[in-house]
């Protein structure tokens, strides 16, 4: 599903160890996508969606009852994954997961919980890369960078618990052996809310009540 977004995935997989140079390369790639016309983006997304939908259908995946057709769900997910803000931070943090259950509802609940954990991991990676970039640009000191990165890496649970309302982007399923239901979902989380969740986690973990700390976090992650 994500071949078209290899650059984005590479960024998310690097985690807190991502170097400033590699993230700058990713930012440049994102800038190219951001500057593409809407018609170009639509064309690329639609092409990828059609190809991926064919593959998924061959594997037995179907759109969930009441959901959009598989092609349209994929099309929407690709378009959302290509949206970035002025700092080249994704406008939506996407989480994806699959789960197997005796019934559809049980499988969906479990898949949603796993997808939220996936979002928390991606927030960690994106925020860590952003902090590293700020350090490379000498906006914050090396000690502060290391302190923030250490805290972000230890904040997955707090970030996950802070995730609020998400948007259902993809919801498909197939019948597994034993008539069990295998549900695959993708959810999206607003980037501004993601940054706030990360900032909250950093402050809680550092256990510091410092206006200077708050100011620097606001500078990096927004108010």
CSV table of C-alpha atoms in Angstrom, one decimal:
chain,number,residue,atom,x,y,z
A,1,UNK,CA,0.0,0.0,0.0
A,2,UNK,CA,2.8,2.4,0.8
A,3,UNK,CA,5.3,1.9,-2.1
A,4,UNK,CA,4.4,5.4,-3.4
A,5,UNK,CA,5.3,6.9,0.0
A,6,UNK,CA,8.6,5.2,0.5
A,7,UNK,CA,10.3,8.4,1.5
A,8,UNK,CA,7.7,9.1,4.2
A,9,UNK,CA,8.0,5.5,5.6
A,10,UNK,CA,11.8,5.8,5.6
A,11,UNK,CA,11.5,8.9,7.8
A,12,UNK,CA,9.2,7.2,10.3
A,13,UNK,CA,11.3,4.1,10.6
A,14,UNK,CA,14.5,6.0,11.4
A,15,UNK,CA,13.1,7.1,14.8
A,16,UNK,CA,15.1,9.1,17.2
A,17,UNK,CA,18.4,8.1,15.7
A,18,UNK,CA,17.6,9.9,12.5
A,19,UNK,CA,20.4,12.3,11.6
A,20,UNK,CA,19.8,15.9,10.6
A,21,UNK,CA,21.1,15.4,7.1
A,22,UNK,CA,18.9,12.5,6.3
A,23,UNK,CA,15.9,14.3,7.7
A,24,UNK,CA,16.8,17.3,5.5
A,25,UNK,CA,16.7,15.0,2.5
A,26,UNK,CA,13.3,13.8,3.5
A,27,UNK,CA,12.1,17.4,4.0
A,28,UNK,CA,13.3,18.2,0.4
A,29,UNK,CA,11.4,15.2,-0.9
A,30,UNK,CA,8.3,16.4,1.0
A,31,UNK,CA,8.7,19.9,-0.4
A,32,UNK,CA,8.7,18.5,-3.9
A,33,UNK,CA,5.4,16.7,-3.2
A,34,UNK,CA,4.0,19.8,-1.5
A,35,UNK,CA,4.7,21.9,-4.6
A,36,UNK,CA,3.0,19.5,-7.0
A,37,UNK,CA,-0.3,20.6,-8.4
A,38,UNK,CA,-3.6,19.2,-7.1
A,39,UNK,CA,-4.2,17.5,-10.5
A,40,UNK,CA,-0.8,15.8,-10.4
A,41,UNK,CA,-1.4,14.6,-6.8
A,42,UNK,CA,-4.8,13.3,-7.8
A,43,UNK,CA,-3.4,11.5,-10.8
A,44,UNK,CA,-0.6,9.8,-8.8
A,45,UNK,CA,-2.9,8.9,-5.9
A,46,UNK,CA,-5.6,7.5,-8.2
A,47,UNK,CA,-3.1,5.3,-10.1
A,48,UNK,CA,-1.7,3.9,-6.9
A,49,UNK,CA,-5.1,3.4,-5.4
A,50,UNK,CA,-6.4,1.4,-8.4
A,51,UNK,CA,-3.3,-0.9,-8.5
A,52,UNK,CA,-3.4,-1.5,-4.7
A,53,UNK,CA,-7.1,-2.1,-4.7
A,54,UNK,CA,-6.7,-4.8,-7.3
A,55,UNK,CA,-4.1,-6.5,-5.3
A,56,UNK,CA,-6.1,-6.3,-2.1
A,57,UNK,CA,-9.2,-7.7,-3.7
A,58,UNK,CA,-7.2,-10.7,-5.1
A,59,UNK,CA,-6.2,-11.4,-1.5
A,60,UNK,CA,-9.9,-11.4,-0.4
A,61,UNK,CA,-10.2,-8.0,1.1
A,62,UNK,CA,-13.6,-6.2,1.0
A,63,UNK,CA,-14.8,-2.8,2.0
A,64,UNK,CA,-16.5,-2.8,5.4
A,65,UNK,CA,-20.3,-2.5,5.4
A,66,UNK,CA,-21.3,1.1,4.9
A,67,UNK,CA,-17.7,2.2,4.0
A,68,UNK,CA,-16.5,3.7,0.7
A,69,UNK,CA,-15.3,1.3,-2.0
A,70,UNK,CA,-11.7,0.1,-1.5
A,71,UNK,CA,-10.4,2.3,-4.4
A,72,UNK,CA,-11.8,5.4,-2.9
A,73,UNK,CA,-10.6,4.6,0.6
A,74,UNK,CA,-7.1,4.1,-0.7
A,75,UNK,CA,-7.3,7.3,-2.8
A,76,UNK,CA,-8.2,9.3,0.2
A,77,UNK,CA,-5.5,7.8,2.3
A,78,UNK,CA,-2.8,8.6,-0.3
A,79,UNK,CA,-3.9,12.2,-0.6
A,80,UNK,CA,-3.9,12.6,3.2
A,81,UNK,CA,-0.4,11.2,3.4
A,82,UNK,CA,0.9,13.8,0.9
A,83,UNK,CA,-0.2,16.8,2.9
A,84,UNK,CA,2.5,18.6,4.9
A,85,UNK,CA,2.6,21.9,6.9
A,86,UNK,CA,5.1,24.7,6.4
A,87,UNK,CA,7.7,22.8,8.5
A,88,UNK,CA,7.2,19.7,6.4
A,89,UNK,CA,5.6,18.0,9.3
A,90,UNK,CA,2.7,15.7,8.1
A,91,UNK,CA,-0.7,17.3,8.4
A,92,UNK,CA,-2.0,13.9,9.4
A,93,UNK,CA,-0.2,11.1,11.3
A,94,UNK,CA,-1.5,7.8,10.0
A,95,UNK,CA,-1.7,4.6,12.0
A,96,UNK,CA,-2.4,1.2,10.4
A,97,UNK,CA,-3.0,-2.2,11.9
A,98,UNK,CA,-4.7,-5.5,11.4
A,99,UNK,CA,-6.4,-7.8,13.8
A,100,UNK,CA,-8.1,-11.2,13.8
A,101,UNK,CA,-11.2,-11.9,15.8
A,102,UNK,CA,-14.1,-14.3,16.3
A,103,UNK,CA,-16.4,-11.4,15.2
A,104,UNK,CA,-16.0,-8.2,13.3
A,105,UNK,CA,-16.5,-5.8,16.2
A,106,UNK,CA,-13.9,-7.5,18.4
A,107,UNK,CA,-11.3,-7.5,15.6
A,108,UNK,CA,-12.0,-3.8,14.8
A,109,UNK,CA,-11.6,-2.7,18.4
A,110,UNK,CA,-8.3,-4.5,18.7
A,111,UNK,CA,-7.0,-3.2,15.3
A,112,UNK,CA,-8.0,0.4,16.3
A,113,UNK,CA,-6.0,0.1,19.6
A,114,UNK,CA,-3.0,-1.2,17.7
A,115,UNK,CA,-3.3,1.6,15.1
A,116,UNK,CA,-3.3,4.2,17.9
A,117,UNK,CA,0.0,2.7,19.2
A,118,UNK,CA,1.3,2.9,15.6
A,119,UNK,CA,0.4,6.6,15.6
A,120,UNK,CA,2.2,7.2,18.9
A,121,UNK,CA,5.4,5.6,17.5
A,122,UNK,CA,5.2,7.8,14.4
A,123,UNK,CA,4.6,10.9,16.5
A,124,UNK,CA,7.8,10.0,18.4
A,125,UNK,CA,9.7,9.6,15.2
A,126,UNK,CA,8.5,12.8,13.6
A,127,UNK,CA,9.0,14.9,16.8
A,128,UNK,CA,12.5,13.4,17.4
A,129,UNK,CA,13.5,14.3,13.8
A,130,UNK,CA,12.1,17.8,14.3
A,131,UNK,CA,14.1,18.3,17.5
A,132,UNK,CA,17.3,16.9,15.9
A,133,UNK,CA,16.9,19.4,13.1
A,134,UNK,CA,16.4,22.3,15.6
A,135,UNK,CA,19.6,21.2,17.3
A,136,UNK,CA,21.5,21.0,14.0
A,137,UNK,CA,20.3,24.6,13.3
A,138,UNK,CA,21.6,25.6,16.7
A,139,UNK,CA,18.1,26.7,17.8
A,140,UNK,CA,18.6,24.6,21.0
A,141,UNK,CA,21.7,23.3,22.7
A,142,UNK,CA,23.1,19.8,22.3
A,143,UNK,CA,22.3,18.9,25.9
A,144,UNK,CA,18.7,20.0,25.4
A,145,UNK,CA,18.4,18.0,22.2
A,146,UNK,CA,19.6,14.9,24.0
A,147,UNK,CA,17.3,15.5,27.0
A,148,UNK,CA,14.3,16.1,24.7
A,149,UNK,CA,15.1,13.0,22.5
A,150,UNK,CA,15.5,10.8,25.6
A,151,UNK,CA,12.2,12.0,26.9
A,152,UNK,CA,10.4,11.6,23.6
A,153,UNK,CA,11.7,8.0,23.3
A,154,UNK,CA,10.3,7.2,26.7
A,155,UNK,CA,6.9,8.8,26.1
A,156,UNK,CA,5.1,6.4,23.8
A,157,UNK,CA,2.6,5.4,26.5
A,158,UNK,CA,1.8,9.0,27.5
A,159,UNK,CA,1.4,10.0,23.8
A,160,UNK,CA,-0.8,7.0,23.1
A,161,UNK,CA,-3.1,7.9,26.0
A,162,UNK,CA,-3.2,11.5,24.9
A,163,UNK,CA,-4.5,10.7,21.4
A,164,UNK,CA,-8.0,12.0,21.0
A,165,UNK,CA,-10.4,11.8,18.2
A,166,UNK,CA,-9.1,10.1,15.1
A,167,UNK,CA,-10.4,9.9,11.5
A,168,UNK,CA,-11.2,6.5,10.0
A,169,UNK,CA,-9.5,6.4,6.6
A,170,UNK,CA,-9.5,2.8,5.6
A,171,UNK,CA,-11.6,0.0,6.9
A,172,UNK,CA,-11.5,-3.4,5.1
A,173,UNK,CA,-11.9,-7.0,6.1
A,174,UNK,CA,-11.7,-10.6,4.9
A,175,UNK,CA,-12.9,-14.0,6.1
A,176,UNK,CA,-10.1,-16.0,7.6
A,177,UNK,CA,-10.0,-19.7,8.3
A,178,UNK,CA,-12.5,-20.8,10.8
A,179,UNK,CA,-14.8,-18.1,9.6
A,180,UNK,CA,-13.0,-15.5,11.8
A,181,UNK,CA,-12.9,-11.9,10.7
A,182,UNK,CA,-9.6,-10.2,9.8
A,183,UNK,CA,-10.0,-6.4,9.9
A,184,UNK,CA,-7.5,-4.0,8.5
A,185,UNK,CA,-7.8,-0.3,9.3
A,186,UNK,CA,-6.0,3.0,8.9
A,187,UNK,CA,-6.7,6.0,11.0
A,188,UNK,CA,-5.5,9.6,10.9
A,189,UNK,CA,-4.6,12.0,13.6
A,190,UNK,CA,-4.4,15.8,13.2
A,191,UNK,CA,-0.7,16.9,13.3
A,192,UNK,CA,-1.4,19.9,15.6
A,193,UNK,CA,-3.0,17.6,18.2
A,194,UNK,CA,-0.1,15.2,17.7
A,195,UNK,CA,2.4,17.9,18.5
A,196,UNK,CA,0.4,18.9,21.6
A,197,UNK,CA,0.4,15.3,22.8
A,198,UNK,CA,4.2,15.1,22.3
A,199,UNK,CA,4.7,18.4,24.1
A,200,UNK,CA,2.6,17.2,27.0
A,201,UNK,CA,4.5,14.0,27.3
A,202,UNK,CA,7.9,15.8,27.3
A,203,UNK,CA,6.8,18.2,30.1
A,204,UNK,CA,5.3,15.4,32.2
A,205,UNK,CA,8.4,13.2,31.8
A,206,UNK,CA,10.9,16.0,32.5
A,207,UNK,CA,8.9,17.0,35.5
A,208,UNK,CA,10.0,20.6,35.2
A,209,UNK,CA,7.9,23.7,35.5
A,210,UNK,CA,10.0,26.1,33.5
A,211,UNK,CA,8.7,28.9,31.3
A,212,UNK,CA,11.9,28.6,29.3
A,213,UNK,CA,11.2,25.0,28.6
A,214,UNK,CA,7.7,25.8,27.6
A,215,UNK,CA,8.9,28.6,25.3
A,216,UNK,CA,11.4,26.3,23.5
A,217,UNK,CA,8.8,23.6,23.1
A,218,UNK,CA,6.4,26.1,21.7
A,219,UNK,CA,9.1,27.2,19.3
A,220,UNK,CA,9.6,23.7,18.0
A,221,UNK,CA,6.1,22.2,18.2
A,222,UNK,CA,3.8,25.2,18.2
A,223,UNK,CA,1.4,26.4,20.9
